[in-house]
Coordinates of C-alpha atoms and ligand atoms in Angstrom, one line a residue:
M1 CA 94.5 115.6 119.3
V2 CA 94.7 116.6 115.6
R3 CA 98.2 117.8 114.5
K4 CA 98.1 120.7 112.1
I5 CA 100.7 120.7 109.4
A6 CA 102.2 123.3 107.1
I7 CA 104.2 122.0 104.1
L8 CA 106.6 124.5 102.6
G9 CA 107.2 123.5 99.0
S10 CA 104.3 121.0 98.7
T11 CA 104.8 120.5 95.0
G12 CA 108.3 119.2 95.2
S13 CA 109.6 115.7 95.6
I14 CA 109.6 115.9 99.4
G15 CA 106.3 117.9 99.5
R16 CA 104.5 115.3 97.4
N17 CA 105.8 112.4 99.5
A18 CA 104.8 114.3 102.7
L19 CA 101.2 114.6 101.3
K20 CA 101.2 110.8 100.6
V21 CA 102.4 110.1 104.2
I22 CA 99.7 112.4 105.7
D23 CA 97.0 110.9 103.6
A24 CA 97.9 107.5 104.8
L25 CA 98.3 108.5 108.4
G26 CA 94.6 109.6 108.4
G27 CA 92.5 111.9 110.5
D28 CA 95.0 112.7 113.3
Y29 CA 97.0 114.8 110.9
K30 CA 95.5 117.8 109.0
V31 CA 97.2 119.9 106.3
T32 CA 96.6 123.6 107.1
V33 CA 99.2 125.3 104.8
L34 CA 100.5 124.4 101.4
T35 CA 102.9 126.5 99.3
A36 CA 104.5 126.4 95.9
H37 CA 106.6 128.6 93.6
N38 CA 105.8 127.8 90.0
N39 CA 103.8 124.6 89.7
V40 CA 100.4 126.2 90.4
E41 CA 98.5 123.4 88.5
L42 CA 99.7 120.9 91.1
L43 CA 99.2 123.3 94.0
A44 CA 95.5 123.8 92.9
E45 CA 95.0 120.1 92.8
Q46 CA 96.5 119.7 96.3
V47 CA 94.4 122.5 97.7
R48 CA 91.2 121.0 96.3
K49 CA 92.1 117.6 97.8
F50 CA 93.5 118.7 101.2
K51 CA 91.5 121.9 101.8
P52 CA 94.1 123.8 103.8
Q53 CA 93.3 127.1 105.5
I54 CA 96.1 128.9 103.7
A55 CA 97.8 128.4 100.3
V56 CA 100.9 130.5 99.5
V57 CA 102.1 131.2 95.9
T58 CA 105.7 132.5 96.4
N59 CA 106.1 133.6 92.8
P60 CA 103.9 136.6 92.4
E61 CA 103.8 136.1 88.6
K62 CA 101.9 132.8 89.1
V63 CA 99.1 134.0 91.4
N64 CA 96.6 134.9 88.8
A65 CA 96.9 131.6 87.0
F66 CA 96.5 129.9 90.4
K67 CA 93.4 131.8 91.3
S68 CA 91.7 131.0 88.0
L69 CA 92.7 127.4 88.2
L70 CA 91.3 127.1 91.7
G71 CA 88.0 129.0 91.2
D72 CA 85.7 129.3 94.2
C73 CA 87.4 128.0 97.3
E74 CA 87.5 128.7 101.0
T75 CA 91.3 128.6 101.2
E76 CA 92.9 131.9 101.9
I77 CA 95.5 132.7 99.2
L78 CA 98.7 134.6 100.1
V79 CA 101.5 135.8 97.8
G80 CA 105.3 136.1 98.0
N81 CA 108.1 134.8 100.0
K82 CA 107.3 137.0 103.1
A83 CA 103.9 135.3 103.3
L84 CA 105.6 132.0 104.2
S85 CA 106.7 133.4 107.5
L86 CA 103.2 134.7 108.3
A87 CA 101.6 131.3 107.3
V88 CA 104.0 129.2 109.4
S89 CA 103.4 131.4 112.5
S90 CA 99.7 130.9 112.4
E91 CA 97.8 129.3 115.3
D92 CA 96.6 126.7 112.8
V93 CA 100.1 125.2 112.5
D94 CA 101.8 122.7 114.9
I95 CA 104.3 121.1 112.6
V96 CA 106.2 122.8 109.7
I97 CA 107.6 120.4 107.0
A98 CA 110.4 122.5 105.5
A99 CA 110.7 121.2 101.9
I100 CA 111.6 124.2 99.8
V101 CA 114.8 123.9 97.9
G102 CA 117.7 126.2 98.7
A103 CA 118.2 129.4 100.7
A104 CA 114.7 130.5 99.7
G105 CA 113.4 128.6 102.7
L106 CA 115.6 130.4 105.2
E107 CA 113.3 133.2 106.4
A108 CA 110.3 130.9 106.9
I109 CA 112.3 128.3 108.9
L110 CA 113.6 131.0 111.2
A111 CA 110.0 132.3 111.6
A112 CA 108.7 128.8 112.5
A113 CA 111.5 128.5 115.0
K114 CA 110.6 131.9 116.5
A115 CA 107.0 130.8 116.8
G116 CA 108.1 127.6 118.7
K117 CA 106.7 125.2 116.1
I118 CA 107.9 121.6 115.6
L119 CA 110.2 121.8 112.6
A120 CA 110.6 118.8 110.3
I121 CA 113.5 119.9 108.1
A122 CA 114.3 118.5 104.7
N123 CA 115.4 121.8 103.4
K124 CA 119.1 121.5 104.5
E125 CA 120.5 124.7 102.9
P126 CA 119.1 127.1 105.7
L127 CA 120.7 124.8 108.3
V128 CA 124.0 125.0 106.5
I129 CA 123.8 128.8 106.2
A130 CA 122.4 129.7 109.6
G131 CA 122.6 126.6 111.7
S132 CA 124.1 128.4 114.6
L133 CA 121.3 131.0 114.7
L134 CA 118.5 128.6 114.0
T135 CA 119.5 126.2 116.8
K136 CA 120.0 129.2 119.2
I137 CA 116.4 130.5 118.4
A138 CA 115.0 127.0 118.8
K139 CA 116.6 126.6 122.2
Q140 CA 115.1 129.9 123.3
T141 CA 111.6 129.2 122.1
G142 CA 111.4 125.5 122.7
A143 CA 110.9 124.8 118.9
K144 CA 111.8 121.2 118.3
I145 CA 113.9 120.4 115.2
I146 CA 113.5 117.0 113.7
P147 CA 115.6 116.1 110.7
V148 CA 113.9 114.7 107.6
D149 CA 117.0 114.3 105.4
S150 CA 117.4 110.5 105.4
E151 CA 121.0 110.5 106.9
H152 CA 120.1 112.9 109.7
S153 CA 116.9 111.1 110.4
A154 CA 118.9 107.9 110.7
V155 CA 121.4 109.6 113.1
F156 CA 118.5 111.1 115.1
Q157 CA 116.9 107.6 115.3
A158 CA 120.2 106.0 116.3
M159 CA 120.8 108.7 119.0
Q160 CA 117.7 107.4 120.8
A161 CA 119.9 104.4 121.8
G162 CA 122.2 106.5 124.1
D163 CA 123.0 109.8 125.5
A164 CA 124.4 112.7 123.4
K165 CA 127.5 112.8 125.6
E166 CA 128.2 109.1 124.8
V167 CA 128.5 109.6 121.1
N168 CA 132.0 108.9 119.7
R169 CA 131.4 109.3 115.9
I170 CA 128.6 110.1 113.5
I171 CA 129.0 108.1 110.2
L172 CA 127.0 109.6 107.4
T173 CA 126.5 107.2 104.5
A174 CA 126.5 108.4 100.8
S175 CA 125.3 106.5 97.8
G176 CA 128.2 107.9 95.8
G177 CA 125.8 109.2 93.2
P178 CA 126.0 108.4 89.5
F179 CA 129.8 108.9 89.2
R180 CA 131.0 106.6 92.0
G181 CA 134.3 105.1 91.1
A182 CA 134.9 107.5 88.2
T183 CA 138.1 109.4 87.6
A184 CA 138.1 113.3 87.6
E185 CA 138.9 113.1 83.8
Q186 CA 135.8 110.9 83.2
I187 CA 133.3 113.2 84.8
K188 CA 134.8 116.6 83.9
N189 CA 132.4 117.0 81.0
A190 CA 129.5 114.9 82.3
T191 CA 126.2 115.9 80.7
I192 CA 123.1 117.1 82.5
E193 CA 121.4 113.8 81.7
Q194 CA 124.3 111.8 83.2
A195 CA 124.5 113.9 86.3
L196 CA 120.7 113.6 86.8
A197 CA 120.7 109.8 86.6
H198 CA 120.9 109.0 90.3
P199 CA 121.2 105.2 91.0
T200 CA 119.1 104.9 94.1
W201 CA 117.1 108.1 95.0
N202 CA 114.4 109.9 93.0
M203 CA 114.7 113.6 94.0
G204 CA 114.4 117.2 92.8
K205 CA 117.0 118.3 90.2
K206 CA 119.2 120.5 92.5
I207 CA 119.8 117.9 95.1
T208 CA 120.4 115.3 92.4
I209 CA 123.2 117.4 90.9
D210 CA 124.5 117.9 94.4
S211 CA 124.7 114.1 94.8
A212 CA 126.7 113.9 91.6
T213 CA 129.3 116.4 92.8
M214 CA 129.0 115.0 96.4
M215 CA 128.3 118.6 97.4
N216 CA 125.1 117.1 98.9
K217 CA 127.3 115.1 101.4
A218 CA 129.4 118.2 102.1
L219 CA 126.3 120.2 102.9
E220 CA 125.1 117.3 105.1
I221 CA 128.3 117.3 107.2
I222 CA 127.6 120.9 108.1
E223 CA 123.9 120.1 108.6
A224 CA 124.9 117.3 111.0
K225 CA 127.3 119.6 112.9
W226 CA 124.4 121.9 113.8
L227 CA 121.7 119.3 114.3
F228 CA 123.6 117.2 116.6
D229 CA 126.0 119.7 118.1
V230 CA 129.1 117.7 117.4
P231 CA 132.5 118.9 116.2
V232 CA 133.2 118.2 112.6
E233 CA 136.1 115.9 113.5
K234 CA 133.6 113.5 114.8
I235 CA 131.6 113.3 111.5
E236 CA 132.8 110.8 108.9
V237 CA 131.5 109.9 105.5
L238 CA 131.3 106.3 104.1
V239 CA 130.1 105.5 100.6
H240 CA 127.4 102.8 100.7
P241 CA 126.0 102.3 97.2
E242 CA 123.1 100.1 98.3
S243 CA 121.5 103.0 100.2
I244 CA 120.1 100.7 102.9
V245 CA 122.0 101.9 105.9
H246 CA 121.0 105.5 106.0
S247 CA 123.7 106.5 108.6
M248 CA 125.2 105.3 111.9
V249 CA 126.2 106.5 115.3
E250 CA 129.2 105.0 117.1
F251 CA 129.0 105.3 120.9
V252 CA 131.9 105.4 123.3
D253 CA 131.7 101.7 124.1
G254 CA 132.2 100.8 120.5
S255 CA 128.6 99.9 119.7
V256 CA 127.5 101.2 116.3
I257 CA 123.8 101.7 115.9
A258 CA 122.7 101.9 112.2
Q259 CA 119.2 102.7 110.9
M260 CA 118.2 100.7 107.8
S261 CA 115.3 100.7 105.5
A262 CA 114.3 100.8 101.9
P263 CA 115.5 104.1 100.3
D264 CA 112.2 105.9 100.5
M265 CA 111.8 109.4 101.9
C266 CA 108.3 108.6 103.2
L267 CA 109.8 106.9 106.2
P268 CA 111.9 109.8 107.5
I269 CA 109.0 112.2 106.8
Q270 CA 106.6 110.0 108.7
Y271 CA 109.0 109.5 111.6
A272 CA 109.4 113.3 111.9
L273 CA 105.6 113.6 112.1
T274 CA 104.9 110.8 114.6
F275 CA 108.0 111.1 116.8
P276 CA 108.5 109.8 119.4
K277 CA 105.9 107.2 118.3
R278 CA 106.3 104.7 115.4
V279 CA 103.2 103.7 113.4
K280 CA 102.6 101.4 110.4
G281 CA 103.5 103.3 107.2
I282 CA 103.6 103.1 103.4
T283 CA 107.3 102.3 103.0
K284 CA 108.1 98.8 101.7
H285 CA 109.7 96.6 104.4
L286 CA 113.2 95.4 104.0
R287 CA 114.1 91.9 103.0
L288 CA 117.9 91.8 103.6
E289 CA 118.1 88.3 102.1
E290 CA 117.0 89.8 98.8
I291 CA 119.7 92.5 99.0
G292 CA 122.3 89.9 100.1
K293 CA 125.3 92.2 100.7
L294 CA 125.9 95.7 102.0
T295 CA 129.2 97.4 101.1
F296 CA 131.1 100.4 102.4
E297 CA 134.1 102.3 101.1
K298 CA 136.0 105.5 101.8
P299 CA 135.0 108.4 99.5
D300 CA 137.6 109.6 97.0
M301 CA 138.1 113.2 98.1
K302 CA 140.5 113.9 95.2
V303 CA 137.8 113.2 92.7
F304 CA 135.0 114.6 94.8
K305 CA 136.7 117.8 96.0
A306 CA 133.5 119.3 97.2
L307 CA 133.6 116.9 100.2
K308 CA 137.1 118.1 101.2
I309 CA 136.1 121.7 100.8
G310 CA 133.0 120.9 102.9
Y311 CA 135.1 119.8 105.8
E312 CA 137.2 122.9 105.7
V313 CA 134.1 125.2 105.5
A314 CA 132.5 123.3 108.4
K315 CA 135.6 124.0 110.5
T316 CA 135.9 127.7 109.4
G317 CA 132.3 128.6 110.3
G318 CA 131.1 132.2 110.2
T319 CA 130.0 133.3 106.7
A320 CA 132.0 130.6 104.9
A321 CA 129.1 128.1 104.7
A322 CA 126.7 130.8 103.4
V323 CA 129.1 131.4 100.5
F324 CA 129.7 127.7 100.0
N325 CA 126.0 127.1 99.7
A326 CA 125.1 130.1 97.6
A327 CA 127.9 129.6 95.1
N328 CA 126.8 126.0 94.7
E329 CA 123.1 127.0 94.2
A330 CA 124.1 129.6 91.6
A331 CA 126.6 127.2 89.8
V332 CA 124.1 124.3 89.7
K333 CA 121.5 126.6 88.1
E334 CA 124.1 127.6 85.5
F335 CA 124.9 123.9 84.9
L336 CA 121.3 123.0 84.5
E337 CA 120.8 125.8 82.0
G338 CA 123.7 124.4 80.0
N339 CA 126.0 127.4 80.6
I340 CA 128.9 125.7 82.4
K341 CA 130.5 122.3 82.5
F342 CA 130.1 119.8 85.3
V343 CA 133.7 120.4 86.5
N344 CA 133.1 124.1 86.7
I345 CA 130.5 123.8 89.5
V346 CA 133.1 123.0 92.2
E347 CA 135.7 125.2 90.6
I348 CA 133.3 128.2 90.9
I349 CA 132.6 127.3 94.6
E350 CA 136.4 127.2 95.3
Y351 CA 136.9 130.5 93.5
C352 CA 134.2 132.2 95.6
L353 CA 135.5 130.8 98.9
N354 CA 139.1 131.8 98.1
K355 CA 137.9 135.4 97.4
H356 CA 135.6 135.7 100.4
K357 CA 136.7 137.4 103.6
V358 CA 135.1 135.3 106.3
K359 CA 133.3 137.0 109.1
T360 CA 133.0 135.1 112.3
N361 CA 130.2 135.6 114.8
A362 CA 128.0 136.4 111.8
T363 CA 124.6 138.0 112.2
L364 CA 121.6 137.0 110.0
E365 CA 122.4 140.2 107.9
D366 CA 126.0 139.1 107.5
L367 CA 124.9 135.7 106.3
I368 CA 122.4 137.0 103.8
S369 CA 124.9 139.5 102.5
A370 CA 127.5 136.8 102.1
D371 CA 124.9 134.7 100.2
N372 CA 124.1 137.7 97.9
W373 CA 127.8 138.4 97.4
A374 CA 128.5 134.9 96.3
R375 CA 125.6 134.8 93.8
I376 CA 126.9 138.0 92.2
E377 CA 130.5 136.6 92.2
V378 CA 129.3 133.6 90.3
K379 CA 127.7 135.7 87.6
E380 CA 130.8 137.9 87.3
C381 CA 133.1 135.0 87.1
L382 CA 130.9 133.6 84.3
N383 CA 131.0 136.9 82.4
K384 CA 134.8 136.9 82.6
V385 CA 135.1 133.3 81.2
M386 CA 132.4 133.5 78.5
Ligands
NAD401 P1 112.1 120.0 94.5 O1 112.8 120.8 93.5 O2 111.4 118.7 94.0 O3 110.9 120.9 95.2 C1 111.2 122.2 95.7 C2 110.0 122.9 96.3 O4 110.4 124.2 96.7 C3 108.8 123.0 95.3 O5 107.6 122.8 96.0 C4 108.9 124.5 94.8 O6 107.7 125.1 94.5 C5 109.6 125.2 96.0 N1 110.4 126.3 95.6 C6 111.4 126.3 94.7 N2 111.9 127.5 94.6 C7 111.3 128.3 95.5 C8 111.4 129.7 95.9 N3 112.3 130.5 95.3 N4 110.6 130.1 96.9 C9 109.7 129.3 97.5 N5 109.6 128.0 97.2 C10 110.3 127.5 96.2 O7 113.1 119.7 95.7 P2 113.2 118.4 96.7 O8 114.0 117.4 96.0 O9 111.8 118.1 97.2 O10 114.1 119.0 97.8 C11 113.5 119.9 98.8 C12 114.6 120.1 99.9 O11 114.7 118.8 100.6 C13 116.0 120.4 99.4 O12 116.6 121.3 100.4 C14 116.7 119.1 99.4 O13 118.1 119.2 99.6 C15 116.0 118.4 100.6 N6 116.0 116.9 100.5 C16 115.4 116.3 99.5 C17 115.4 114.9 99.4 C18 114.6 114.2 98.3 O14 114.5 113.0 98.3 N7 114.0 114.9 97.3 C19 116.1 114.2 100.3 C20 116.7 114.8 101.4 C21 116.7 116.2 101.4
MG402 MG1 120.4 113.2 102.5

């Protein structure tokens, strides 16, 4: 049976890799929905090649350019963020690859869960903001959530070796990013270029900055908490600069199951599509003798304060994670536009969290309003300083 796939954010780093994987998987997998925000040149190219039923341009300002680039075509064109929810709920979709960056993907992910689709989630921010709600909806509708984030895919794969009740610890690995081993003083004024120079992964700009602050790992702790329904006390982080062990699960008997592969997102994307089967893919196979040595170290939470804050936010719950995430998204944007220093990113997040009055048992409206509040706070706090 042909599996019909929607890729939300098909022009991004994950989206482009997903298309490579689907192309290589062949006729059993068909792309039916593609979406992009700004890069309509690439979206038009993708639509010409994959001939989906629907293409969504989420930025309304770009739709005319898209239409003229595309010319005569049978693909239906939809516009705006709301159209994502409509597109993923279509009967022509079995699997949704969520690869939008940031909270912008939240509504569509919830819609896909409500429609009972298989959700292959790379877009971690919606899980961080609304993991409680999302997992509840998925339980009700039978929507299956399969992680694509490499660490969570590794944990998901390792979990197949035992029962969820037998899990003792989840050990998330982290590359350590470009500033591993640095002092707070050394990275305080890091440039955009230095922060974007990731040693092992080639990714979109936002997640690359998140790796430099280790905010990415902080978000991933919260992501793991929801995906695997484990208390945060059972989630540990180990820095592993080779990025070969993508994460590990320790079971009650002391066995540790690790998933290893070359650092290539095509593998977790493919596993999410073919699960529970494994098929030959395009990821280069490992030669451990060429790597020689794998190393692990404790992260330095004094230098990478985001990680420490992440643990606290994960324990607090409610609207805290929505503020944590939104303040980060807004601060990273300001950093990438050259408006703040590297050190300010985490300072701003802390400032917002300290000011926020956490609401427990948060509804979707509470979470969205906490997200909006944090973004306004970031702007206001910048106006005060500048
Ligand atoms: P990217 O910046 O390369 O691509 C983002 C995609 O989202 C693009 O297709 C863009 O058109 C779309 N987009 C951007 N803003 C949008 C908006 N406002 N509304 C709708 N669509 C919008 O990002 P990426 O590196 O591919 O990351 C995507 C997600 O996957 C992120 O949540 C990231 O944390 C996660 N992730 C990425 C990697 C990786 O290797 N790149 C690994 C693990 C997890
Ligand atoms: Mg990851």
